[in-house]
């Protein structure tokens, strides 16, 4: 489809937060032109008057567990280990691939309403997550959650090969659930595999103080240092959470080009602590944002994550200048893409993938328009998402999902959650 957006404000996020006025043209799945407008013989399938609303790159939710929508509001106000061991694991043990498929579709509806155009999803049955995303048009990197209780390394390798060739929208990356759910032998074998493919590694790490302490008890070093010793960082990757990294860990992260994906909503609700975001930024470590799963957050709302990541940093540092709004927007739009080697959708530029959102500026919480990036981070909310486009396709517009039967998804998900809730 060829679509011309005109009468727009445009925030490209390509190195600055300058807002320009003009037009943006989409041809098929790519951005063909951004500028003041020019003559064209193009046959447009659609011409959209933006009414001076804002076009900007979509948000990247680069750590989530979409299928955990099944457990939203089922297990709250518990500590991480109680929540995981007593409430989540027994239910996940009986979840089918089809259950994950429908619960992922429910999550995708929510991503669209909050302007998310790329997710990194670590959950059970990546095959059915793949299908849910491909069918609904959601860009996704599937992340394996290798651990000593689940599918083997051979399964991960096979998925890496097979799921990377099925769809342009969905990829698969190697990941481990966490240090504490893998033994040393499995970590060593995983390292051999990532060397075979020169693959980056994604893993929950340094989420709680207890997790780090227990790793010291087991190995005499932090999880970050252990992974470094085992060569697991040799091709980059990301750690999820990174709440309890010390200076030595940060040196390793910087040296190995490991990004930190912060999950401030989940860390707040589970009282895991406040990540040292200012320090990461000072050291030049790339920081992206994720919601984590909807059972520990409990919503998939990038506006809340953006406000929390700066608000908590300001509280931690007792400094209102900490982690300014421009930096937060960069985390939410650009850095998340970089953490997954997705430079192709990191910002709005000619030739980049058309993963675009429109922010409704004609709402009270966006007025006056003195500083748009600050409005988005400090007063914005998902009600301001007027449009979500992924890969050149408009999937959500003016509160409506396009080309998807949301009621069918709600109905299927209700059946699943009824079955799982009393286990
Ligand atoms: Zn997680």
PDB file of C-alpha atoms and ligand atoms in Angstrom, residues 63 65 204 241 292, ligand 1:
ATOM      1  CA  UNK A  63      11.270  -7.561  27.148  1.00  0.00           C
ATOM      2  CA  UNK A  65       6.162 -12.502  28.046  1.00  0.00           C
ATOM      3  CA  UNK A 204      16.990 -12.151  32.866  1.00  0.00           C
ATOM      4  CA  UNK A 241      16.167  -5.880  34.535  1.00  0.00           C
ATOM      5  CA  UNK A 292       7.986  -7.584  31.356  1.00  0.00           C
TER       6      UNK A 292
HETATM    7 ZN1  LIG B   1      10.800 -11.245  32.356  1.00  0.00          ZN
END
